[in-house]
C-alpha positions as semicolon CSV with decimal commas, in nm:
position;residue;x (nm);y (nm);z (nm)
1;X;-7,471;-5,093;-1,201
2;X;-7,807;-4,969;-1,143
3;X;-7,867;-4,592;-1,249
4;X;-8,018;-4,341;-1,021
5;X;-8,377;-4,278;-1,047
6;X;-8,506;-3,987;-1,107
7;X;-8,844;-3,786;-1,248
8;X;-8,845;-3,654;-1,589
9;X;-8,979;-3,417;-1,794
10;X;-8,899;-3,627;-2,073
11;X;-8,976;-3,998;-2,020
12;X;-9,285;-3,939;-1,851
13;X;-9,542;-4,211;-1,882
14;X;-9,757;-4,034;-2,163
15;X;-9,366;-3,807;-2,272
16;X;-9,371;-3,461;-2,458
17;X;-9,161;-3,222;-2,619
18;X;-8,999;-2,747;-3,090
19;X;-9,089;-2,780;-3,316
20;X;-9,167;-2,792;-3,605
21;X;-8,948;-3,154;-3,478
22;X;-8,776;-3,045;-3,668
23;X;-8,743;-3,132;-4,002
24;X;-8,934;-2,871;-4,229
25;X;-8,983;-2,664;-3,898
26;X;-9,155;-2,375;-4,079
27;X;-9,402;-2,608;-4,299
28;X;-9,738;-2,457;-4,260
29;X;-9,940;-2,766;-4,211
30;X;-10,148;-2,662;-3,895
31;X;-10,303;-3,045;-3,849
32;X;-10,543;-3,122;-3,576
33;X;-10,376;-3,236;-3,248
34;X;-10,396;-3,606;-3,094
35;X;-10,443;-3,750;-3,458
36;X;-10,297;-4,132;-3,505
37;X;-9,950;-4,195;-3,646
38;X;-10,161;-4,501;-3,790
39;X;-10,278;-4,262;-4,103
40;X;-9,940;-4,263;-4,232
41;X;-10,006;-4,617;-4,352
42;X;-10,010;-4,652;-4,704
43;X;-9,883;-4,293;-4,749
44;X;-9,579;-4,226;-4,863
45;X;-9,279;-3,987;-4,805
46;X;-9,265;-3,678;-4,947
47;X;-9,016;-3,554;-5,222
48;X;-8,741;-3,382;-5,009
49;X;-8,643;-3,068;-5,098
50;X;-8,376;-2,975;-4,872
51;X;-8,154;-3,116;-4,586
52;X;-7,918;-3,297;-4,541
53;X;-7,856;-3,670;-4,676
54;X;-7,876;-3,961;-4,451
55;X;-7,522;-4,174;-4,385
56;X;-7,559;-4,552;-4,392
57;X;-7,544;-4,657;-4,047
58;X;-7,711;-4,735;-3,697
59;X;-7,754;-4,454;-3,459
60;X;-7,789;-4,491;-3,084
61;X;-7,964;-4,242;-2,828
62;X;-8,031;-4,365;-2,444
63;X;-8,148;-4,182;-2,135
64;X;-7,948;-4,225;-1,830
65;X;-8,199;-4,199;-1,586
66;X;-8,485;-4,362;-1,476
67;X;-8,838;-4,228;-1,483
68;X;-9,160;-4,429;-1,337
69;X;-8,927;-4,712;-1,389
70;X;-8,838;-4,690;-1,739
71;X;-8,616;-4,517;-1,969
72;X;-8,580;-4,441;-2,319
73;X;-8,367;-4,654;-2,572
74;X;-8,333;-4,578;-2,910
75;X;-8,152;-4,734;-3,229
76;X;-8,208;-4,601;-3,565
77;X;-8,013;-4,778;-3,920
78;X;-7,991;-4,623;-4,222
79;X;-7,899;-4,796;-4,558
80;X;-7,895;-4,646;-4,916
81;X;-7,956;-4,313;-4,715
82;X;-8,307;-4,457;-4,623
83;X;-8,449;-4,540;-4,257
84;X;-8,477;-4,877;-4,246
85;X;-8,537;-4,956;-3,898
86;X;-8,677;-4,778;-3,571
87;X;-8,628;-4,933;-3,275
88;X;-8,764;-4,711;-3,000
89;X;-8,830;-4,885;-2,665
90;X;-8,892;-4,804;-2,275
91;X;-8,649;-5,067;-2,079
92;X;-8,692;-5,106;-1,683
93;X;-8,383;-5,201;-1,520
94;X;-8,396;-5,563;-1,575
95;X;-8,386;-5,480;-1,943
96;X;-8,768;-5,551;-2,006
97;X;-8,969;-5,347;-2,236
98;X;-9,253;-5,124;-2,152
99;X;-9,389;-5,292;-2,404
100;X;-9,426;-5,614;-2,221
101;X;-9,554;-5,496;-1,919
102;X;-9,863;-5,607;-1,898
103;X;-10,010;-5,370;-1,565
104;X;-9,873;-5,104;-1,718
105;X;-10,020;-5,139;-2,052
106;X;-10,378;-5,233;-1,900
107;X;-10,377;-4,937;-1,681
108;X;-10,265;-4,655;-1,913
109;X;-10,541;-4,804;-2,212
110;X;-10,840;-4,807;-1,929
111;X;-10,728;-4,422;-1,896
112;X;-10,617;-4,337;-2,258
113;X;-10,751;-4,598;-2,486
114;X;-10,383;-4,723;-2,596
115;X;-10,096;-4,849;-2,386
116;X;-9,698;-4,898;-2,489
117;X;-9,802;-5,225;-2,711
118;X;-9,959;-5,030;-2,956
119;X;-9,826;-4,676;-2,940
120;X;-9,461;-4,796;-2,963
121;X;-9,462;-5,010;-3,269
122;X;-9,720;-4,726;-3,407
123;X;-9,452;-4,464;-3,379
124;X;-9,163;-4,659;-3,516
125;X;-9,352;-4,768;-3,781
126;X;-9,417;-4,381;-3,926
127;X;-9,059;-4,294;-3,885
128;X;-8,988;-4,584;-4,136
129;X;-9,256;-4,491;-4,346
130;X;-9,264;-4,108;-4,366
131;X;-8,873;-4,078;-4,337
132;X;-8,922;-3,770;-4,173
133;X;-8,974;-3,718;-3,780
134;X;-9,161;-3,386;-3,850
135;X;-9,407;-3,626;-4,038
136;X;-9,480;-3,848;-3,777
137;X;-9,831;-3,761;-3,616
138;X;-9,892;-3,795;-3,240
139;X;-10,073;-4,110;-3,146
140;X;-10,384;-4,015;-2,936
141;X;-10,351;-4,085;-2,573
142;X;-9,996;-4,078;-2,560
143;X;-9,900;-3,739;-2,671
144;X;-9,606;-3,704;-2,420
145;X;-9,473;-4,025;-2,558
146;X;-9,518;-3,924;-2,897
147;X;-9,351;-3,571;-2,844
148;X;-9,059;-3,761;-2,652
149;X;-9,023;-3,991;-2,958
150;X;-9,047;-3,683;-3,213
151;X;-8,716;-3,528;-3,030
152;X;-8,553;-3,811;-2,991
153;X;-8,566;-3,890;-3,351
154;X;-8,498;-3,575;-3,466
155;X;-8,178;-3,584;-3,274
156;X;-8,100;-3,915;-3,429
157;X;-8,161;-3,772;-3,797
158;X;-7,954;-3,496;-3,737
159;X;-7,646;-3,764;-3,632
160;X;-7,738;-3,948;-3,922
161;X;-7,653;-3,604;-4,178
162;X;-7,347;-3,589;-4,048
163;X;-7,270;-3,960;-4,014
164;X;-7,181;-3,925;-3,605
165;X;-7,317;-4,315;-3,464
166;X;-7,153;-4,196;-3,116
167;X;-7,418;-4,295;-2,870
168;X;-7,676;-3,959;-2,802
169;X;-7,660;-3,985;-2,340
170;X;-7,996;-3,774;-2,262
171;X;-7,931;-3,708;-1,902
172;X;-8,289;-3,673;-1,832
173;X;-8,433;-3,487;-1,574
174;X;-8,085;-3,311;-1,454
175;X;-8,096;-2,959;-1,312
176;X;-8,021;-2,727;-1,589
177;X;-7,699;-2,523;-1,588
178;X;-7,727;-2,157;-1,645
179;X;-7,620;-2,039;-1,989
180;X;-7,792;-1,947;-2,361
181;X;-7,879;-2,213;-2,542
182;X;-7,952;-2,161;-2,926
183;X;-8,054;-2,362;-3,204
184;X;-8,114;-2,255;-3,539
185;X;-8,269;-2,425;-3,890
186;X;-8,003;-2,392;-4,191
187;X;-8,306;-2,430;-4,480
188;X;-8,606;-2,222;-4,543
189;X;-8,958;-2,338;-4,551
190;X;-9,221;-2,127;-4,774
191;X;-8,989;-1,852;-4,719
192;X;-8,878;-1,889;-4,313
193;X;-8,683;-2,092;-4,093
194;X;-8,666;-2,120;-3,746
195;X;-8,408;-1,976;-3,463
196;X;-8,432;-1,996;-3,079
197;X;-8,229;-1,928;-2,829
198;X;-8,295;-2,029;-2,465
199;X;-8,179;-1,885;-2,139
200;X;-8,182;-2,070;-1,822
201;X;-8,048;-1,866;-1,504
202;X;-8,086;-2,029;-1,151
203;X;-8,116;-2,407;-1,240
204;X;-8,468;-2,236;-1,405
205;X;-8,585;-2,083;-1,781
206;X;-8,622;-1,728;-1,742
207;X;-8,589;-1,671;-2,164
208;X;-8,764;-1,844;-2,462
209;X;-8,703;-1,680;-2,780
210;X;-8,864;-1,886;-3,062
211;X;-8,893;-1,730;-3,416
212;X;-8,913;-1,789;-3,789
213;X;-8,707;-1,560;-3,996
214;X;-8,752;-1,436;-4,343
215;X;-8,380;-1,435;-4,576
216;X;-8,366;-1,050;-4,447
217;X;-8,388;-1,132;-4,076
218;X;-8,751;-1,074;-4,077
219;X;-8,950;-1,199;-3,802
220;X;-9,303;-1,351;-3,927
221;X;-9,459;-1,185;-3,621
222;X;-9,376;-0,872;-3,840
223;X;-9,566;-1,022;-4,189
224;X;-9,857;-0,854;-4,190
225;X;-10,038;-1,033;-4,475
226;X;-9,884;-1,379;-4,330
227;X;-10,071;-1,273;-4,041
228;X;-10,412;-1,172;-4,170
229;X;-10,402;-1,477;-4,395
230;X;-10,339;-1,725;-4,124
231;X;-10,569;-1,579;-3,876
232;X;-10,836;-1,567;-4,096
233;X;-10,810;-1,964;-4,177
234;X;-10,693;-2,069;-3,820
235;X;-10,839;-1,809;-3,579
236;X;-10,446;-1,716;-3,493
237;X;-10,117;-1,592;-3,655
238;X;-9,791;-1,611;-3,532
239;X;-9,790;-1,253;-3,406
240;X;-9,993;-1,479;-3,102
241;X;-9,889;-1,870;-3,085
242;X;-9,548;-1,729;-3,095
243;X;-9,563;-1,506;-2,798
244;X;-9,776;-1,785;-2,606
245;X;-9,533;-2,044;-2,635
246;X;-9,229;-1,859;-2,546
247;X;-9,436;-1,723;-2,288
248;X;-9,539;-2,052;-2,192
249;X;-9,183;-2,199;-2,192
250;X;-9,128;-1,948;-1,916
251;X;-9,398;-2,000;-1,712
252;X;-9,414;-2,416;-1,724
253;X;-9,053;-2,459;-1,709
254;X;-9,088;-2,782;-1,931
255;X;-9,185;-2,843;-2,308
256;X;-9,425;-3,163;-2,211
257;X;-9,612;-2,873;-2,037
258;X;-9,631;-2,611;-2,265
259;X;-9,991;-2,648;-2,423
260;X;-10,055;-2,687;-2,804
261;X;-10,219;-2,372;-2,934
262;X;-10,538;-2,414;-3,101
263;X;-10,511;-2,298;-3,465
264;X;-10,136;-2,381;-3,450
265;X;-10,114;-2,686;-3,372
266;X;-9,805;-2,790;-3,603
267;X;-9,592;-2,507;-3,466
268;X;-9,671;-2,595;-3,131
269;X;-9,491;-2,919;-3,165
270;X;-9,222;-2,825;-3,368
271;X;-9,163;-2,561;-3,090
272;X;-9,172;-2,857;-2,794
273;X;-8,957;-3,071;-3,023
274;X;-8,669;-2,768;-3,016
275;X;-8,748;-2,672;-2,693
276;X;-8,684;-3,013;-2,618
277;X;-8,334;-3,065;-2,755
278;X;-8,266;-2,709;-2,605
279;X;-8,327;-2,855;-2,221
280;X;-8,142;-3,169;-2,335
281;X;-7,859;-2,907;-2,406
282;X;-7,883;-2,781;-2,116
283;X;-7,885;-3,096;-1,880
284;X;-7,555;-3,088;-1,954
285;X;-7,428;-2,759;-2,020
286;X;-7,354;-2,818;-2,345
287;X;-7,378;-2,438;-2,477
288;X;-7,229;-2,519;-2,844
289;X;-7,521;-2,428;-3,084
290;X;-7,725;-2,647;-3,270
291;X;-7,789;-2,626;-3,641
292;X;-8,042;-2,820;-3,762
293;X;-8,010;-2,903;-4,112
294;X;-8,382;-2,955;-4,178
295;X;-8,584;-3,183;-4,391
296;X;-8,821;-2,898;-4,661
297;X;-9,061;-3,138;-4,881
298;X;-9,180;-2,991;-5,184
299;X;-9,582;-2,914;-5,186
């Protein structure tokens, strides 16, 4: 039976996505944007520090709907608590990968310099290596792609802590039912986590509130020397990137469109990568909220 096809905010040709992706969400590691998951090679994971253990296993997360064509499949095993194997794809309805597609591939790389043959196996191959979906860097020229994977993964790590392997539906590009939608970090990084709550009224987001809290509740819009210290290195503090993604949120309607903030650049997508699994959420209605028990790596 052939699914309905639809446009997505999330399996867009390029994709997108809060986030600190999650894991280690409040790791100040501002990197510049559009780097190559390729420089992972040769380095290895860092020494965890908290979150959750992975459960031997193989985790499954699909997309129900079409978009362009194509739509997201996604198997991820774990043995001796370590990810083994990534298996990320884009199948058309015939089953065929994106990845085979050999119009599509030599269209997007006259446009963006890489197509689905190389950013796909590029992407996997990080997750394997760095363990860690918050590690994996964006592969330049397919930043929507990357973001999409960086959700998706996250999603899949978080099944793998508590040992669920009951197939992750994304129903992709469904009108989004009105409710709050929170999600929250359990483990502090260099002295924060993250919360967020969502609020979608109308079939539209009319609320984004994404912080980082102190153990006293503290935003760190409210640190002072955090503040001073950041914008004098970066240009920006998160008294600002914080109130311009939230805002932008609002305004866009979609993670994949809320812009990276210069200076910020590693909040900005661990903000899409939430943001993300917050409109997943709320594709379905699915107000229950989400705790992310978050990778921390030790400096």
């Amino acid at each position: 039976m052939k699914m309905k096809k639809i446009v997505s905010g999330f399996a867009v040709v390029a994709f997108t996505t809060l986030a600190l992706a999650a894991c280690g969400g409040n790791n100040d590691k501002e990197s510049a944007s559009g780097s190559s998951a390729s420089s992972s090679e040769a380095v290895k994971p860092a020494e965890k520090e908290a979150g959750g253990d992975l459960k031997d296993g193989t985790y499954k997360l699909e997309e129900k709907n079409y978009s362009n064509g194509y739509r997201v499949v996604f198997d991820m095993t774990v043995k001796d608590g370590k990810i083994t194997k990534s298996n990320y794809d884009y199948l058309n309805e015939d089953g065929k990968s994106k990845q085979k597609d050999a119009d599509y591939e030599k269209n997007m790389k006259e446009k963006t310099k890489t197509g689905p043959k190389e950013y796909i196996p590029e992407l996997n191959k990080a997750l394997e290596q760095m363990q860690n979906p918050d590690a994996v860097e964006v592969v330049t020229g397919a930043t929507h792609s990357s973001e999409a994977f960086k959700n998706y993964s996250q999603q899949l790590v978080q099944a793998a802590q508590a040992g669920d392997t009951k197939t992750i539906e994304i129903d992709n590009g469904a009108e989004l039912k009105d409710g709050t939608y929170t999600l929250e970090e359990k483990n502090y990084s260099n002295g924060y986590r993250t919360v967020f709550n969502m609020t979608v009224a109308g079939g539209k987001i009319t609320e984004s509130n994404f912080d980082m809290v102190d153990k006293d509740g503290k935003s760190k819009k409210n640190d002072a020397d955090y503040e001073k210290n950041m914008e004098a290195k970066s240009g920006v503090g998160p008294k600002e990137y914080i109130e311009d993604l939230n805002k932008g949120l609002v305004e866009k309607g979609t993670p994949a469109e809320v812009e990276v903030v210069t200076g910020a650049t590693h909040s900005s997508h661990v903000f899409q990568t939430y943001a993300a699994q917050l409109v997943n959420a709320a594709e379905k209605g699915n107000t229950t909220a989400i705790q992310v028990d978050n990778i921390v790596t030790k400096k």
